């Protein structure tokens, strides 16, 4: 047995990501970013905005709506997803404390300068909400998927994926640091470009895009995920006579449950 095989598996780090949706001229579109080539996870890949949950993300329960019944872990995931979306693509699912409406594009422009200190860890989400008297609209998130990085990987993430409808007047734009490009894209187009080799799309992202592509509009995508049982996915490798296969649970509902490895 090798040293790699003997090592204790890394503990998965809680993470959250948002599939931000809108309806384009031809139907459903999702916002995706290209990871910086110097990032040590999925560098250069087309991914959904997201990242690690901060320990302080669960400190804002009183400044959130739609969190009744959630424990601190679940709360932190939803807050982390909203925070990461703001940091990485500039969309903020929040409302003024004295309003029932989400902030508009004009108010959002005035919050742009907070993205970098939040991303750099120089400001917590609570400090940001306090400064601007904002409430996070956690009820706008719809739980879409749950993936855990396989045990054999040196870096592991326990990632929850959410769907959210992008406000019409929020301009989505990559941050230029963790992500170097961004695009609103038809899910099928993303799959076609990955198959053609013009985009890099890692296994979990591809399967989630395939699942999203089964819906034709943002409304149907949200309805479909609200009616689906979310099954946790932690891929594993099976060695067979004809090679090694990367496998996931069939009951997770993806288009495939195994794939032969190169």
PDB file of C-alpha atoms in Angstrom:
ATOM      1  CA  UNK A   1       0.000   0.000   0.000  1.00  0.00           C
ATOM      2  CA  UNK A   2       1.403   3.397  -1.001  1.00  0.00           C
ATOM      3  CA  UNK A   3       1.779   6.382   1.325  1.00  0.00           C
ATOM      4  CA  UNK A   4      -1.027   8.054  -0.614  1.00  0.00           C
ATOM      5  CA  UNK A   5      -3.325   5.123   0.041  1.00  0.00           C
ATOM      6  CA  UNK A   6      -2.395   5.073   3.733  1.00  0.00           C
ATOM      7  CA  UNK A   7      -3.025   8.748   4.354  1.00  0.00           C
ATOM      8  CA  UNK A   8      -6.078   9.939   6.256  1.00  0.00           C
ATOM      9  CA  UNK A   9      -8.611  11.519   3.887  1.00  0.00           C
ATOM     10  CA  UNK A  10      -8.791  15.304   4.065  1.00  0.00           C
ATOM     11  CA  UNK A  11     -11.821  16.730   5.849  1.00  0.00           C
ATOM     12  CA  UNK A  12     -14.205  18.320   3.320  1.00  0.00           C
ATOM     13  CA  UNK A  13     -14.473  22.107   3.626  1.00  0.00           C
ATOM     14  CA  UNK A  14     -18.045  23.523   3.547  1.00  0.00           C
ATOM     15  CA  UNK A  15     -18.682  25.418   0.321  1.00  0.00           C
ATOM     16  CA  UNK A  16     -21.626  26.858  -1.566  1.00  0.00           C
ATOM     17  CA  UNK A  17     -22.302  27.932  -5.117  1.00  0.00           C
ATOM     18  CA  UNK A  18     -25.166  29.510  -7.053  1.00  0.00           C
ATOM     19  CA  UNK A  19     -26.474  28.692 -10.497  1.00  0.00           C
ATOM     20  CA  UNK A  20     -27.712  32.199 -11.299  1.00  0.00           C
ATOM     21  CA  UNK A  21     -30.505  31.984 -13.880  1.00  0.00           C
ATOM     22  CA  UNK A  22     -32.252  34.219 -16.386  1.00  0.00           C
ATOM     23  CA  UNK A  23     -34.340  33.738 -19.511  1.00  0.00           C
ATOM     24  CA  UNK A  24     -32.618  34.833 -22.714  1.00  0.00           C
ATOM     25  CA  UNK A  25     -33.992  35.161 -26.228  1.00  0.00           C
ATOM     26  CA  UNK A  26     -33.660  31.416 -26.789  1.00  0.00           C
ATOM     27  CA  UNK A  27     -34.608  30.240 -23.311  1.00  0.00           C
ATOM     28  CA  UNK A  28     -32.813  29.401 -20.072  1.00  0.00           C
ATOM     29  CA  UNK A  29     -29.344  30.845 -19.456  1.00  0.00           C
ATOM     30  CA  UNK A  30     -26.984  30.380 -16.512  1.00  0.00           C
ATOM     31  CA  UNK A  31     -24.156  32.662 -15.391  1.00  0.00           C
ATOM     32  CA  UNK A  32     -20.722  31.034 -15.318  1.00  0.00           C
ATOM     33  CA  UNK A  33     -17.186  32.253 -14.700  1.00  0.00           C
ATOM     34  CA  UNK A  34     -13.752  31.079 -15.824  1.00  0.00           C
ATOM     35  CA  UNK A  35     -11.482  30.332 -12.883  1.00  0.00           C
ATOM     36  CA  UNK A  36      -8.108  32.069 -12.772  1.00  0.00           C
ATOM     37  CA  UNK A  37      -5.274  29.824 -13.964  1.00  0.00           C
ATOM     38  CA  UNK A  38      -3.391  30.390 -10.683  1.00  0.00           C
ATOM     39  CA  UNK A  39      -6.273  29.099  -8.547  1.00  0.00           C
ATOM     40  CA  UNK A  40      -5.354  25.653  -7.220  1.00  0.00           C
ATOM     41  CA  UNK A  41      -8.809  24.144  -7.703  1.00  0.00           C
ATOM     42  CA  UNK A  42     -10.439  23.910 -11.168  1.00  0.00           C
ATOM     43  CA  UNK A  43      -7.998  26.447 -12.607  1.00  0.00           C
ATOM     44  CA  UNK A  44      -9.066  27.645 -16.046  1.00  0.00           C
ATOM     45  CA  UNK A  45     -12.396  25.808 -15.824  1.00  0.00           C
ATOM     46  CA  UNK A  46     -15.863  27.138 -16.538  1.00  0.00           C
ATOM     47  CA  UNK A  47     -17.690  26.987 -13.186  1.00  0.00           C
ATOM     48  CA  UNK A  48     -20.583  28.471 -11.254  1.00  0.00           C
ATOM     49  CA  UNK A  49     -19.759  31.347  -8.864  1.00  0.00           C
ATOM     50  CA  UNK A  50     -19.078  30.087  -5.359  1.00  0.00           C
ATOM     51  CA  UNK A  51     -16.505  29.170  -2.773  1.00  0.00           C
ATOM     52  CA  UNK A  52     -15.769  28.333   0.841  1.00  0.00           C
ATOM     53  CA  UNK A  53     -18.241  29.180   3.585  1.00  0.00           C
ATOM     54  CA  UNK A  54     -16.731  31.572   6.140  1.00  0.00           C
ATOM     55  CA  UNK A  55     -17.159  30.900   9.853  1.00  0.00           C
ATOM     56  CA  UNK A  56     -18.755  34.359  10.183  1.00  0.00           C
ATOM     57  CA  UNK A  57     -21.428  33.614   7.557  1.00  0.00           C
ATOM     58  CA  UNK A  58     -23.700  32.124  10.216  1.00  0.00           C
ATOM     59  CA  UNK A  59     -23.564  35.280  12.364  1.00  0.00           C
ATOM     60  CA  UNK A  60     -26.319  37.120  10.494  1.00  0.00           C
ATOM     61  CA  UNK A  61     -29.469  35.119  11.266  1.00  0.00           C
ATOM     62  CA  UNK A  62     -31.361  38.273  12.302  1.00  0.00           C
ATOM     63  CA  UNK A  63     -30.377  39.901   9.005  1.00  0.00           C
ATOM     64  CA  UNK A  64     -31.823  37.164   6.785  1.00  0.00           C
ATOM     65  CA  UNK A  65     -35.269  36.192   5.573  1.00  0.00           C
ATOM     66  CA  UNK A  66     -36.253  32.652   4.662  1.00  0.00           C
ATOM     67  CA  UNK A  67     -34.092  30.943   7.282  1.00  0.00           C
ATOM     68  CA  UNK A  68     -36.678  29.787   9.805  1.00  0.00           C
ATOM     69  CA  UNK A  69     -35.938  26.206  10.850  1.00  0.00           C
ATOM     70  CA  UNK A  70     -32.390  26.203   9.475  1.00  0.00           C
ATOM     71  CA  UNK A  71     -29.526  25.232  11.772  1.00  0.00           C
ATOM     72  CA  UNK A  72     -26.340  27.310  11.774  1.00  0.00           C
ATOM     73  CA  UNK A  73     -24.681  25.042   9.217  1.00  0.00           C
ATOM     74  CA  UNK A  74     -27.528  25.394   6.726  1.00  0.00           C
ATOM     75  CA  UNK A  75     -27.747  29.120   7.415  1.00  0.00           C
ATOM     76  CA  UNK A  76     -24.029  29.546   6.768  1.00  0.00           C
ATOM     77  CA  UNK A  77     -24.304  27.730   3.445  1.00  0.00           C
ATOM     78  CA  UNK A  78     -27.050  30.029   2.154  1.00  0.00           C
ATOM     79  CA  UNK A  79     -25.369  33.177   3.406  1.00  0.00           C
ATOM     80  CA  UNK A  80     -22.052  31.978   1.956  1.00  0.00           C
ATOM     81  CA  UNK A  81     -23.696  31.322  -1.407  1.00  0.00           C
ATOM     82  CA  UNK A  82     -25.143  34.849  -1.556  1.00  0.00           C
ATOM     83  CA  UNK A  83     -21.891  36.430  -0.369  1.00  0.00           C
ATOM     84  CA  UNK A  84     -19.794  34.491  -2.892  1.00  0.00           C
ATOM     85  CA  UNK A  85     -22.160  35.419  -5.728  1.00  0.00           C
ATOM     86  CA  UNK A  86     -21.777  39.098  -4.825  1.00  0.00           C
ATOM     87  CA  UNK A  87     -17.993  38.796  -4.600  1.00  0.00           C
ATOM     88  CA  UNK A  88     -17.562  36.837  -7.824  1.00  0.00           C
ATOM     89  CA  UNK A  89     -20.256  38.198 -10.133  1.00  0.00           C
ATOM     90  CA  UNK A  90     -21.647  41.341  -8.504  1.00  0.00           C
ATOM     91  CA  UNK A  91     -25.224  40.128  -8.077  1.00  0.00           C
ATOM     92  CA  UNK A  92     -26.595  40.665  -4.570  1.00  0.00           C
ATOM     93  CA  UNK A  93     -29.749  38.903  -3.366  1.00  0.00           C
ATOM     94  CA  UNK A  94     -30.591  41.384  -0.630  1.00  0.00           C
ATOM     95  CA  UNK A  95     -33.128  44.078   0.202  1.00  0.00           C
ATOM     96  CA  UNK A  96     -33.028  47.271   2.270  1.00  0.00           C
ATOM     97  CA  UNK A  97     -34.109  46.573   5.843  1.00  0.00           C
ATOM     98  CA  UNK A  98     -37.111  48.865   5.371  1.00  0.00           C
ATOM     99  CA  UNK A  99     -38.280  47.353   2.063  1.00  0.00           C
ATOM    100  CA  UNK A 100     -39.827  44.151   0.732  1.00  0.00           C
ATOM    101  CA  UNK A 101     -38.163  44.597  -2.678  1.00  0.00           C
ATOM    102  CA  UNK A 102     -34.682  43.447  -3.665  1.00  0.00           C
ATOM    103  CA  UNK A 103     -32.160  46.232  -4.160  1.00  0.00           C
ATOM    104  CA  UNK A 104     -32.179  47.716  -7.640  1.00  0.00           C
ATOM    105  CA  UNK A 105     -29.306  48.112 -10.070  1.00  0.00           C
ATOM    106  CA  UNK A 106     -28.619  51.710  -9.060  1.00  0.00           C
ATOM    107  CA  UNK A 107     -28.241  50.801  -5.376  1.00  0.00           C
ATOM    108  CA  UNK A 108     -26.094  47.837  -6.394  1.00  0.00           C
ATOM    109  CA  UNK A 109     -23.651  50.114  -8.243  1.00  0.00           C
ATOM    110  CA  UNK A 110     -23.033  51.959  -4.992  1.00  0.00           C
ATOM    111  CA  UNK A 111     -22.062  48.698  -3.274  1.00  0.00           C
ATOM    112  CA  UNK A 112     -19.447  47.650  -5.827  1.00  0.00           C
ATOM    113  CA  UNK A 113     -16.515  48.777  -3.666  1.00  0.00           C
ATOM    114  CA  UNK A 114     -17.423  46.203  -1.000  1.00  0.00           C
ATOM    115  CA  UNK A 115     -16.725  43.204  -3.265  1.00  0.00           C
ATOM    116  CA  UNK A 116     -12.940  43.182  -2.842  1.00  0.00           C
ATOM    117  CA  UNK A 117     -12.752  43.610   0.975  1.00  0.00           C
ATOM    118  CA  UNK A 118     -15.355  40.855   1.345  1.00  0.00           C
ATOM    119  CA  UNK A 119     -13.421  38.570  -1.004  1.00  0.00           C
ATOM    120  CA  UNK A 120     -10.103  39.334   0.714  1.00  0.00           C
ATOM    121  CA  UNK A 121     -11.528  38.630   4.175  1.00  0.00           C
ATOM    122  CA  UNK A 122     -10.985  42.224   5.289  1.00  0.00           C
ATOM    123  CA  UNK A 123     -14.719  42.573   6.001  1.00  0.00           C
ATOM    124  CA  UNK A 124     -17.310  40.097   7.239  1.00  0.00           C
ATOM    125  CA  UNK A 125     -20.745  39.782   5.739  1.00  0.00           C
ATOM    126  CA  UNK A 126     -22.217  41.108   9.005  1.00  0.00           C
ATOM    127  CA  UNK A 127     -20.070  44.237   8.875  1.00  0.00           C
ATOM    128  CA  UNK A 128     -21.241  44.794   5.296  1.00  0.00           C
ATOM    129  CA  UNK A 129     -24.924  44.320   6.131  1.00  0.00           C
ATOM    130  CA  UNK A 130     -24.626  46.563   9.196  1.00  0.00           C
ATOM    131  CA  UNK A 131     -22.923  49.313   7.197  1.00  0.00           C
ATOM    132  CA  UNK A 132     -25.579  49.328   4.478  1.00  0.00           C
ATOM    133  CA  UNK A 133     -28.649  48.288   6.543  1.00  0.00           C
ATOM    134  CA  UNK A 134     -29.378  45.306   4.287  1.00  0.00           C
ATOM    135  CA  UNK A 135     -31.202  41.999   4.726  1.00  0.00           C
ATOM    136  CA  UNK A 136     -30.192  38.866   2.789  1.00  0.00           C
ATOM    137  CA  UNK A 137     -33.027  37.255   0.816  1.00  0.00           C
ATOM    138  CA  UNK A 138     -32.204  33.613   1.535  1.00  0.00           C
ATOM    139  CA  UNK A 139     -35.665  32.482   0.399  1.00  0.00           C
ATOM    140  CA  UNK A 140     -34.596  33.245  -3.192  1.00  0.00           C
ATOM    141  CA  UNK A 141     -32.260  30.214  -3.084  1.00  0.00           C
ATOM    142  CA  UNK A 142     -33.489  26.774  -4.160  1.00  0.00           C
ATOM    143  CA  UNK A 143     -31.410  23.735  -3.165  1.00  0.00           C
ATOM    144  CA  UNK A 144     -30.266  22.060  -6.385  1.00  0.00           C
ATOM    145  CA  UNK A 145     -27.469  19.603  -5.540  1.00  0.00           C
ATOM    146  CA  UNK A 146     -24.976  18.406  -2.931  1.00  0.00           C
ATOM    147  CA  UNK A 147     -21.537  17.105  -3.927  1.00  0.00           C
ATOM    148  CA  UNK A 148     -18.598  15.999  -1.779  1.00  0.00           C
ATOM    149  CA  UNK A 149     -15.115  15.689  -3.270  1.00  0.00           C
ATOM    150  CA  UNK A 150     -13.931  12.039  -3.372  1.00  0.00           C
ATOM    151  CA  UNK A 151     -11.795  10.786  -0.474  1.00  0.00           C
ATOM    152  CA  UNK A 152      -8.736  10.187  -2.669  1.00  0.00           C
ATOM    153  CA  UNK A 153      -8.391  13.894  -3.487  1.00  0.00           C
ATOM    154  CA  UNK A 154      -5.915  15.975  -1.443  1.00  0.00           C
ATOM    155  CA  UNK A 155      -8.343  18.926  -1.280  1.00  0.00           C
ATOM    156  CA  UNK A 156     -11.971  18.196  -0.557  1.00  0.00           C
ATOM    157  CA  UNK A 157     -15.102  20.329  -0.527  1.00  0.00           C
ATOM    158  CA  UNK A 158     -18.593  19.652   0.812  1.00  0.00           C
ATOM    159  CA  UNK A 159     -20.490  21.788  -1.686  1.00  0.00           C
ATOM    160  CA  UNK A 160     -24.154  22.702  -1.843  1.00  0.00           C
ATOM    161  CA  UNK A 161     -25.491  24.078  -5.124  1.00  0.00           C
ATOM    162  CA  UNK A 162     -28.428  26.502  -5.251  1.00  0.00           C
ATOM    163  CA  UNK A 163     -30.566  27.944  -8.031  1.00  0.00           C
ATOM    164  CA  UNK A 164     -31.527  31.620  -7.957  1.00  0.00           C
ATOM    165  CA  UNK A 165     -33.213  33.986 -10.375  1.00  0.00           C
ATOM    166  CA  UNK A 166     -30.998  36.969 -11.175  1.00  0.00           C
ATOM    167  CA  UNK A 167     -32.731  40.336 -10.702  1.00  0.00           C
ATOM    168  CA  UNK A 168     -33.348  41.918 -14.115  1.00  0.00           C
ATOM    169  CA  UNK A 169     -31.287  45.053 -13.533  1.00  0.00           C
ATOM    170  CA  UNK A 170     -28.297  43.483 -11.754  1.00  0.00           C
ATOM    171  CA  UNK A 171     -25.274  43.522 -14.059  1.00  0.00           C
ATOM    172  CA  UNK A 172     -23.306  40.294 -13.630  1.00  0.00           C
ATOM    173  CA  UNK A 173     -19.551  40.724 -14.042  1.00  0.00           C
ATOM    174  CA  UNK A 174     -16.609  38.545 -12.967  1.00  0.00           C
ATOM    175  CA  UNK A 175     -14.277  39.912 -10.299  1.00  0.00           C
ATOM    176  CA  UNK A 176     -11.025  39.772 -12.319  1.00  0.00           C
ATOM    177  CA  UNK A 177      -9.218  38.022  -9.446  1.00  0.00           C
ATOM    178  CA  UNK A 178     -10.517  34.499  -8.788  1.00  0.00           C
ATOM    179  CA  UNK A 179     -12.340  34.583 -12.121  1.00  0.00           C
ATOM    180  CA  UNK A 180     -10.992  36.098 -15.338  1.00  0.00           C
ATOM    181  CA  UNK A 181     -13.972  35.814 -17.676  1.00  0.00           C
ATOM    182  CA  UNK A 182     -17.715  35.322 -17.437  1.00  0.00           C
ATOM    183  CA  UNK A 183     -20.665  34.497 -19.626  1.00  0.00           C
ATOM    184  CA  UNK A 184     -24.413  34.034 -19.623  1.00  0.00           C
ATOM    185  CA  UNK A 185     -24.752  30.760 -21.477  1.00  0.00           C
ATOM    186  CA  UNK A 186     -27.367  28.277 -22.644  1.00  0.00           C
ATOM    187  CA  UNK A 187     -26.643  25.045 -20.692  1.00  0.00           C
ATOM    188  CA  UNK A 188     -26.613  23.011 -23.889  1.00  0.00           C
ATOM    189  CA  UNK A 189     -24.138  25.427 -25.456  1.00  0.00           C
ATOM    190  CA  UNK A 190     -21.828  24.979 -22.464  1.00  0.00           C
ATOM    191  CA  UNK A 191     -22.030  21.206 -22.899  1.00  0.00           C
ATOM    192  CA  UNK A 192     -21.404  21.433 -26.646  1.00  0.00           C
ATOM    193  CA  UNK A 193     -18.351  23.653 -26.164  1.00  0.00           C
ATOM    194  CA  UNK A 194     -16.982  21.325 -23.490  1.00  0.00           C
ATOM    195  CA  UNK A 195     -17.436  18.342 -25.804  1.00  0.00           C
ATOM    196  CA  UNK A 196     -15.657  20.256 -28.601  1.00  0.00           C
ATOM    197  CA  UNK A 197     -12.739  21.039 -26.294  1.00  0.00           C
ATOM    198  CA  UNK A 198     -13.213  24.810 -26.405  1.00  0.00           C
ATOM    199  CA  UNK A 199     -14.243  24.925 -22.736  1.00  0.00           C
ATOM    200  CA  UNK A 200     -12.867  23.122 -19.705  1.00  0.00           C
ATOM    201  CA  UNK A 201     -15.709  21.764 -17.577  1.00  0.00           C
ATOM    202  CA  UNK A 202     -14.978  19.434 -14.657  1.00  0.00           C
ATOM    203  CA  UNK A 203     -17.101  16.352 -13.935  1.00  0.00           C
ATOM    204  CA  UNK A 204     -19.458  17.729 -11.219  1.00  0.00           C
ATOM    205  CA  UNK A 205     -20.061  20.946 -13.157  1.00  0.00           C
ATOM    206  CA  UNK A 206     -20.824  19.036 -16.347  1.00  0.00           C
ATOM    207  CA  UNK A 207     -23.346  16.747 -14.692  1.00  0.00           C
ATOM    208  CA  UNK A 208     -25.088  19.667 -13.026  1.00  0.00           C
ATOM    209  CA  UNK A 209     -25.236  21.550 -16.336  1.00  0.00           C
ATOM    210  CA  UNK A 210     -26.734  18.430 -17.944  1.00  0.00           C
ATOM    211  CA  UNK A 211     -29.357  18.311 -15.210  1.00  0.00           C
ATOM    212  CA  UNK A 212     -30.122  22.020 -15.586  1.00  0.00           C
ATOM    213  CA  UNK A 213     -30.411  21.613 -19.372  1.00  0.00           C
ATOM    214  CA  UNK A 214     -33.479  19.430 -18.875  1.00  0.00           C
ATOM    215  CA  UNK A 215     -35.413  22.599 -17.969  1.00  0.00           C
ATOM    216  CA  UNK A 216     -36.384  25.083 -20.657  1.00  0.00           C
ATOM    217  CA  UNK A 217     -36.907  28.198 -18.521  1.00  0.00           C
ATOM    218  CA  UNK A 218     -35.792  29.620 -15.188  1.00  0.00           C
ATOM    219  CA  UNK A 219     -39.266  29.075 -13.736  1.00  0.00           C
ATOM    220  CA  UNK A 220     -39.351  25.415 -14.803  1.00  0.00           C
ATOM    221  CA  UNK A 221     -35.803  24.871 -13.510  1.00  0.00           C
ATOM    222  CA  UNK A 222     -36.800  26.176 -10.077  1.00  0.00           C
ATOM    223  CA  UNK A 223     -40.016  24.172 -10.078  1.00  0.00           C
ATOM    224  CA  UNK A 224     -38.145  21.024 -11.120  1.00  0.00           C
ATOM    225  CA  UNK A 225     -35.556  21.346  -8.357  1.00  0.00           C
ATOM    226  CA  UNK A 226     -38.178  22.157  -5.707  1.00  0.00           C
ATOM    227  CA  UNK A 227     -39.933  18.893  -6.630  1.00  0.00           C
ATOM    228  CA  UNK A 228     -36.765  16.785  -6.681  1.00  0.00           C
ATOM    229  CA  UNK A 229     -35.251  14.866  -3.763  1.00  0.00           C
ATOM    230  CA  UNK A 230     -31.642  15.986  -3.339  1.00  0.00           C
ATOM    231  CA  UNK A 231     -29.289  13.014  -2.939  1.00  0.00           C
ATOM    232  CA  UNK A 232     -25.752  13.646  -1.697  1.00  0.00           C
ATOM    233  CA  UNK A 233     -23.100  12.680  -4.247  1.00  0.00           C
ATOM    234  CA  UNK A 234     -19.594  11.572  -3.270  1.00  0.00           C
ATOM    235  CA  UNK A 235     -18.021   9.990  -6.369  1.00  0.00           C
ATOM    236  CA  UNK A 236     -15.957   6.822  -6.049  1.00  0.00           C
ATOM    237  CA  UNK A 237     -13.728   4.824  -8.373  1.00  0.00           C
ATOM    238  CA  UNK A 238     -14.380   1.200  -9.327  1.00  0.00           C
ATOM    239  CA  UNK A 239     -11.677  -0.930 -10.972  1.00  0.00           C
ATOM    240  CA  UNK A 240     -13.037  -3.389 -13.522  1.00  0.00           C
ATOM    241  CA  UNK A 241     -11.590  -5.661 -16.194  1.00  0.00           C
ATOM    242  CA  UNK A 242     -12.083  -2.996 -18.842  1.00  0.00           C
ATOM    243  CA  UNK A 243     -10.675  -0.115 -16.805  1.00  0.00           C
ATOM    244  CA  UNK A 244     -11.496   2.284 -13.997  1.00  0.00           C
ATOM    245  CA  UNK A 245     -14.889   3.958 -13.687  1.00  0.00           C
ATOM    246  CA  UNK A 246     -15.910   7.085 -11.808  1.00  0.00           C
ATOM    247  CA  UNK A 247     -19.283   6.351 -10.201  1.00  0.00           C
ATOM    248  CA  UNK A 248     -22.055   8.264  -8.451  1.00  0.00           C
ATOM    249  CA  UNK A 249     -25.343   7.072  -6.894  1.00  0.00           C
ATOM    250  CA  UNK A 250     -28.010   6.255  -9.490  1.00  0.00           C
ATOM    251  CA  UNK A 251     -30.705   7.672  -7.234  1.00  0.00           C
ATOM    252  CA  UNK A 252     -29.117  11.146  -7.494  1.00  0.00           C
ATOM    253  CA  UNK A 253     -31.035  11.560 -10.751  1.00  0.00           C
ATOM    254  CA  UNK A 254     -28.242  12.553 -13.129  1.00  0.00           C
ATOM    255  CA  UNK A 255     -28.149  11.448 -16.766  1.00  0.00           C
ATOM    256  CA  UNK A 256     -25.282   9.064 -16.039  1.00  0.00           C
ATOM    257  CA  UNK A 257     -24.178   7.202 -12.912  1.00  0.00           C
ATOM    258  CA  UNK A 258     -20.738   6.094 -14.126  1.00  0.00           C
ATOM    259  CA  UNK A 259     -18.086   7.137 -16.602  1.00  0.00           C
ATOM    260  CA  UNK A 260     -14.945   5.366 -17.777  1.00  0.00           C
ATOM    261  CA  UNK A 261     -11.820   7.234 -16.713  1.00  0.00           C
ATOM    262  CA  UNK A 262      -9.066   8.058 -19.259  1.00  0.00           C
TER     263      UNK A 262
END
